[in-house]
Amino acid sequence: MARPGVYQQVLLSDLQLRPLAEEDLPSVLDIERQGYSHPWSEAVFLDCFKDSYRLWAASHGDRLAGYAVVAYMAGEAHLLNLCVHPLARGQGVGRYLLKHLLATAAHEGMSQLLLEVRISNRPAIDLYRREGFHEIGQRPGYYPAPDGREDALVMVRTLSR
């Protein structure tokens, strides 16, 4: 069990970015449950370990600080999940992961990165806007919510090769 405050002094220079491995799933599922009201299941994560997906881990020492899941299809990247451990939030971990997956997708020839984000998730929307994303639409009732369904903003950023 993580000690309280273990992530309070995360330095980006101490973070290691690497491909997410199946052995990371217990930590991923723990973070997922803490981060979302309707978390992905282990089966959903396992289904993402395919050639057309990129799964990234941001680790601080031997602890997972965050992860991202991106699908590649028809020359476009689609960010499906980006989550940071609650104790590591607000320290740049999410931005660090996002910048890495943007650079990797561009390097691998993707033309743009598309994502959906809960309309209520202001910190994520603000991050995406600061990183050059713009809104291209909404998906009504896209996300399950405690009181029914919640709309998603659809955002995109063009990638330069």
PDB file of C-alpha atoms in Angstrom:
ATOM      1  CA  MET A   1       0.000   0.000   0.000  1.00  0.00           C
ATOM      2  CA  ALA A   2       1.341   3.425  -0.909  1.00  0.00           C
ATOM      3  CA  ARG A   3       2.293   5.680   1.957  1.00  0.00           C
ATOM      4  CA  PRO A   4       0.231   8.879   2.152  1.00  0.00           C
ATOM      5  CA  GLY A   5       2.043  11.647   0.347  1.00  0.00           C
ATOM      6  CA  VAL A   6       4.355   9.290  -1.547  1.00  0.00           C
ATOM      7  CA  TYR A   7       3.734  11.318  -4.720  1.00  0.00           C
ATOM      8  CA  GLN A   8       3.814  14.731  -3.088  1.00  0.00           C
ATOM      9  CA  GLN A   9       7.295  15.430  -4.421  1.00  0.00           C
ATOM     10  CA  VAL A  10       7.176  13.891  -7.883  1.00  0.00           C
ATOM     11  CA  LEU A  11       9.783  15.556 -10.047  1.00  0.00           C
ATOM     12  CA  LEU A  12       9.272  15.178 -13.756  1.00  0.00           C
ATOM     13  CA  SER A  13      12.995  14.514 -14.084  1.00  0.00           C
ATOM     14  CA  ASP A  14      12.442  11.440 -11.875  1.00  0.00           C
ATOM     15  CA  LEU A  15       9.609  10.061 -14.015  1.00  0.00           C
ATOM     16  CA  GLN A  16      10.300   7.236 -16.397  1.00  0.00           C
ATOM     17  CA  LEU A  17       8.088   6.778 -19.446  1.00  0.00           C
ATOM     18  CA  ARG A  18       7.921   3.269 -20.840  1.00  0.00           C
ATOM     19  CA  PRO A  19       5.486   0.933 -22.526  1.00  0.00           C
ATOM     20  CA  LEU A  20       2.853  -0.325 -20.131  1.00  0.00           C
ATOM     21  CA  ALA A  21       3.187  -4.059 -19.440  1.00  0.00           C
ATOM     22  CA  GLU A  22       0.594  -6.607 -18.424  1.00  0.00           C
ATOM     23  CA  GLU A  23       2.459  -6.904 -15.114  1.00  0.00           C
ATOM     24  CA  ASP A  24       1.427  -3.286 -14.430  1.00  0.00           C
ATOM     25  CA  LEU A  25      -2.280  -4.132 -14.469  1.00  0.00           C
ATOM     26  CA  PRO A  26      -2.769  -4.441 -10.676  1.00  0.00           C
ATOM     27  CA  SER A  27      -1.421  -0.893 -10.243  1.00  0.00           C
ATOM     28  CA  VAL A  28      -3.326   0.351 -13.295  1.00  0.00           C
ATOM     29  CA  LEU A  29      -6.591  -1.071 -11.970  1.00  0.00           C
ATOM     30  CA  ASP A  30      -5.964   0.504  -8.564  1.00  0.00           C
ATOM     31  CA  ILE A  31      -5.415   3.934 -10.133  1.00  0.00           C
ATOM     32  CA  GLU A  32      -8.356   3.401 -12.497  1.00  0.00           C
ATOM     33  CA  ARG A  33     -10.710   2.656  -9.585  1.00  0.00           C
ATOM     34  CA  GLN A  34      -9.527   5.740  -7.717  1.00  0.00           C
ATOM     35  CA  GLY A  35      -9.784   7.961 -10.788  1.00  0.00           C
ATOM     36  CA  TYR A  36     -13.114   7.051 -12.365  1.00  0.00           C
ATOM     37  CA  SER A  37     -16.677   6.451 -11.208  1.00  0.00           C
ATOM     38  CA  HIS A  38     -17.000   3.776 -13.927  1.00  0.00           C
ATOM     39  CA  PRO A  39     -13.500   2.275 -14.312  1.00  0.00           C
ATOM     40  CA  TRP A  40     -12.358   0.016 -17.112  1.00  0.00           C
ATOM     41  CA  SER A  41     -12.172  -3.677 -16.273  1.00  0.00           C
ATOM     42  CA  GLU A  42      -9.046  -5.807 -16.487  1.00  0.00           C
ATOM     43  CA  ALA A  43     -10.513  -7.449 -19.598  1.00  0.00           C
ATOM     44  CA  VAL A  44     -10.780  -4.072 -21.360  1.00  0.00           C
ATOM     45  CA  PHE A  45      -7.136  -3.294 -20.593  1.00  0.00           C
ATOM     46  CA  LEU A  46      -6.011  -6.749 -21.692  1.00  0.00           C
ATOM     47  CA  ASP A  47      -7.836  -6.251 -24.992  1.00  0.00           C
ATOM     48  CA  CYS A  48      -5.658  -3.161 -25.632  1.00  0.00           C
ATOM     49  CA  PHE A  49      -2.398  -5.128 -25.778  1.00  0.00           C
ATOM     50  CA  LYS A  50      -2.477  -5.277 -29.592  1.00  0.00           C
ATOM     51  CA  ASP A  51      -0.259  -3.888 -32.342  1.00  0.00           C
ATOM     52  CA  SER A  52      -2.716  -1.091 -33.127  1.00  0.00           C
ATOM     53  CA  TYR A  53      -2.547   0.310 -29.574  1.00  0.00           C
ATOM     54  CA  ARG A  54       0.124   2.174 -27.646  1.00  0.00           C
ATOM     55  CA  LEU A  55       0.039   1.830 -23.877  1.00  0.00           C
ATOM     56  CA  TRP A  56       2.297   4.097 -21.828  1.00  0.00           C
ATOM     57  CA  ALA A  57       3.322   4.084 -18.187  1.00  0.00           C
ATOM     58  CA  ALA A  58       4.752   6.966 -16.188  1.00  0.00           C
ATOM     59  CA  SER A  59       6.532   5.546 -13.175  1.00  0.00           C
ATOM     60  CA  HIS A  60       8.188   7.182 -10.212  1.00  0.00           C
ATOM     61  CA  GLY A  61      10.694   4.704  -8.870  1.00  0.00           C
ATOM     62  CA  ASP A  62       8.830   1.411  -8.634  1.00  0.00           C
ATOM     63  CA  ARG A  63       5.415   3.091  -8.384  1.00  0.00           C
ATOM     64  CA  LEU A  64       3.075   3.783 -11.273  1.00  0.00           C
ATOM     65  CA  ALA A  65       2.137   7.480 -11.314  1.00  0.00           C
ATOM     66  CA  GLY A  66      -0.066   7.335 -14.423  1.00  0.00           C
ATOM     67  CA  TYR A  67      -0.802   5.647 -17.719  1.00  0.00           C
ATOM     68  CA  ALA A  68      -2.276   6.289 -21.146  1.00  0.00           C
ATOM     69  CA  VAL A  69      -3.938   4.104 -23.776  1.00  0.00           C
ATOM     70  CA  VAL A  70      -3.976   5.212 -27.428  1.00  0.00           C
ATOM     71  CA  ALA A  71      -5.492   3.407 -30.418  1.00  0.00           C
ATOM     72  CA  TYR A  72      -4.048   3.887 -33.897  1.00  0.00           C
ATOM     73  CA  MET A  73      -6.440   3.546 -36.826  1.00  0.00           C
ATOM     74  CA  ALA A  74      -6.525   4.849 -40.391  1.00  0.00           C
ATOM     75  CA  GLY A  75      -3.646   7.248 -39.802  1.00  0.00           C
ATOM     76  CA  GLU A  76      -5.192   8.792 -36.693  1.00  0.00           C
ATOM     77  CA  ALA A  77      -4.513   8.333 -33.007  1.00  0.00           C
ATOM     78  CA  HIS A  78      -7.381   8.152 -30.514  1.00  0.00           C
ATOM     79  CA  LEU A  79      -6.614   8.761 -26.838  1.00  0.00           C
ATOM     80  CA  LEU A  80      -8.858   6.318 -25.014  1.00  0.00           C
ATOM     81  CA  ASN A  81      -7.643   6.660 -21.442  1.00  0.00           C
ATOM     82  CA  LEU A  82      -5.208   8.878 -19.569  1.00  0.00           C
ATOM     83  CA  CYS A  83      -5.224   8.650 -15.795  1.00  0.00           C
ATOM     84  CA  VAL A  84      -2.886   9.887 -13.057  1.00  0.00           C
ATOM     85  CA  HIS A  85      -2.731   8.572  -9.507  1.00  0.00           C
ATOM     86  CA  PRO A  86      -4.751  10.936  -7.282  1.00  0.00           C
ATOM     87  CA  LEU A  87      -1.703  11.719  -5.133  1.00  0.00           C
ATOM     88  CA  ALA A  88       0.355  12.629  -8.221  1.00  0.00           C
ATOM     89  CA  ARG A  89      -2.193  14.976  -9.795  1.00  0.00           C
ATOM     90  CA  GLY A  90      -1.385  18.624 -10.357  1.00  0.00           C
ATOM     91  CA  GLN A  91       2.330  17.914 -10.718  1.00  0.00           C
ATOM     92  CA  GLY A  92       2.600  17.671 -14.496  1.00  0.00           C
ATOM     93  CA  VAL A  93       2.420  13.872 -14.833  1.00  0.00           C
ATOM     94  CA  GLY A  94      -0.614  13.996 -17.136  1.00  0.00           C
ATOM     95  CA  ARG A  95       0.946  16.702 -19.306  1.00  0.00           C
ATOM     96  CA  TYR A  96       4.207  14.704 -19.466  1.00  0.00           C
ATOM     97  CA  LEU A  97       2.335  11.598 -20.653  1.00  0.00           C
ATOM     98  CA  LEU A  98       0.279  13.643 -23.125  1.00  0.00           C
ATOM     99  CA  LYS A  99       3.338  15.318 -24.654  1.00  0.00           C
ATOM    100  CA  HIS A 100       5.023  11.916 -25.000  1.00  0.00           C
ATOM    101  CA  LEU A 101       2.095  10.231 -26.714  1.00  0.00           C
ATOM    102  CA  LEU A 102       1.624  13.248 -29.026  1.00  0.00           C
ATOM    103  CA  ALA A 103       5.288  13.149 -30.059  1.00  0.00           C
ATOM    104  CA  THR A 104       5.202   9.378 -30.525  1.00  0.00           C
ATOM    105  CA  ALA A 105       2.009   9.469 -32.599  1.00  0.00           C
ATOM    106  CA  ALA A 106       3.476  12.197 -34.827  1.00  0.00           C
ATOM    107  CA  HIS A 107       6.724  10.255 -35.200  1.00  0.00           C
ATOM    108  CA  GLU A 108       4.737   7.146 -36.165  1.00  0.00           C
ATOM    109  CA  GLY A 109       2.936   9.054 -38.931  1.00  0.00           C
ATOM    110  CA  MET A 110      -0.429   9.759 -37.308  1.00  0.00           C
ATOM    111  CA  SER A 111      -2.092  12.904 -38.687  1.00  0.00           C
ATOM    112  CA  GLN A 112      -4.075  13.887 -35.594  1.00  0.00           C
ATOM    113  CA  LEU A 113      -5.001  12.870 -32.068  1.00  0.00           C
ATOM    114  CA  LEU A 114      -8.682  12.672 -31.188  1.00  0.00           C
ATOM    115  CA  LEU A 115     -10.173  12.274 -27.707  1.00  0.00           C
ATOM    116  CA  GLU A 116     -13.372  12.434 -25.705  1.00  0.00           C
ATOM    117  CA  VAL A 117     -13.478  14.034 -22.273  1.00  0.00           C
ATOM    118  CA  ARG A 118     -16.286  14.356 -19.743  1.00  0.00           C
ATOM    119  CA  ILE A 119     -17.870  17.780 -20.038  1.00  0.00           C
ATOM    120  CA  SER A 120     -17.487  18.134 -16.240  1.00  0.00           C
ATOM    121  CA  ASN A 121     -13.729  17.377 -16.240  1.00  0.00           C
ATOM    122  CA  ARG A 122     -12.470  20.980 -16.259  1.00  0.00           C
ATOM    123  CA  PRO A 123      -8.852  20.171 -15.329  1.00  0.00           C
ATOM    124  CA  ALA A 124      -8.526  17.752 -18.276  1.00  0.00           C
ATOM    125  CA  ILE A 125     -10.280  20.096 -20.710  1.00  0.00           C
ATOM    126  CA  ASP A 126      -7.986  22.937 -19.634  1.00  0.00           C
ATOM    127  CA  LEU A 127      -4.909  20.727 -20.081  1.00  0.00           C
ATOM    128  CA  TYR A 128      -5.982  19.643 -23.551  1.00  0.00           C
ATOM    129  CA  ARG A 129      -6.675  23.239 -24.613  1.00  0.00           C
ATOM    130  CA  ARG A 130      -3.272  24.366 -23.315  1.00  0.00           C
ATOM    131  CA  GLU A 131      -1.691  21.588 -25.387  1.00  0.00           C
ATOM    132  CA  GLY A 132      -3.334  22.750 -28.617  1.00  0.00           C
ATOM    133  CA  PHE A 133      -6.540  20.717 -28.747  1.00  0.00           C
ATOM    134  CA  HIS A 134      -9.790  22.282 -29.878  1.00  0.00           C
ATOM    135  CA  GLU A 135     -13.375  21.140 -29.590  1.00  0.00           C
ATOM    136  CA  ILE A 136     -14.971  19.668 -32.705  1.00  0.00           C
ATOM    137  CA  GLY A 137     -18.217  18.379 -31.226  1.00  0.00           C
ATOM    138  CA  GLN A 138     -20.058  16.694 -28.410  1.00  0.00           C
ATOM    139  CA  ARG A 139     -21.310  13.178 -27.821  1.00  0.00           C
ATOM    140  CA  PRO A 140     -24.565  13.334 -25.824  1.00  0.00           C
ATOM    141  CA  GLY A 141     -24.830  10.752 -23.040  1.00  0.00           C
ATOM    142  CA  TYR A 142     -21.431   9.266 -23.915  1.00  0.00           C
ATOM    143  CA  TYR A 143     -20.229   8.496 -20.383  1.00  0.00           C
ATOM    144  CA  PRO A 144     -22.014   6.625 -17.607  1.00  0.00           C
ATOM    145  CA  ALA A 145     -22.528   8.820 -14.561  1.00  0.00           C
ATOM    146  CA  PRO A 146     -23.882   8.230 -11.054  1.00  0.00           C
ATOM    147  CA  ASP A 147     -27.130   9.982 -12.006  1.00  0.00           C
ATOM    148  CA  GLY A 148     -27.510   8.663 -15.557  1.00  0.00           C
ATOM    149  CA  ARG A 149     -25.289   9.717 -18.476  1.00  0.00           C
ATOM    150  CA  GLU A 150     -22.873  12.584 -19.104  1.00  0.00           C
ATOM    151  CA  ASP A 151     -21.963  14.302 -22.356  1.00  0.00           C
ATOM    152  CA  ALA A 152     -18.450  14.216 -23.774  1.00  0.00           C
ATOM    153  CA  LEU A 153     -16.559  16.938 -25.572  1.00  0.00           C
ATOM    154  CA  VAL A 154     -14.759  15.662 -28.660  1.00  0.00           C
ATOM    155  CA  MET A 155     -11.409  17.362 -29.081  1.00  0.00           C
ATOM    156  CA  VAL A 156      -8.668  17.061 -31.699  1.00  0.00           C
ATOM    157  CA  ARG A 157      -5.146  18.229 -32.304  1.00  0.00           C
ATOM    158  CA  THR A 158      -3.367  18.086 -35.637  1.00  0.00           C
ATOM    159  CA  LEU A 159       0.047  16.454 -35.458  1.00  0.00           C
ATOM    160  CA  SER A 160       3.039  17.705 -37.377  1.00  0.00           C
ATOM    161  CA  ARG A 161       5.369  15.138 -38.843  1.00  0.00           C
TER     162      ARG A 161
END
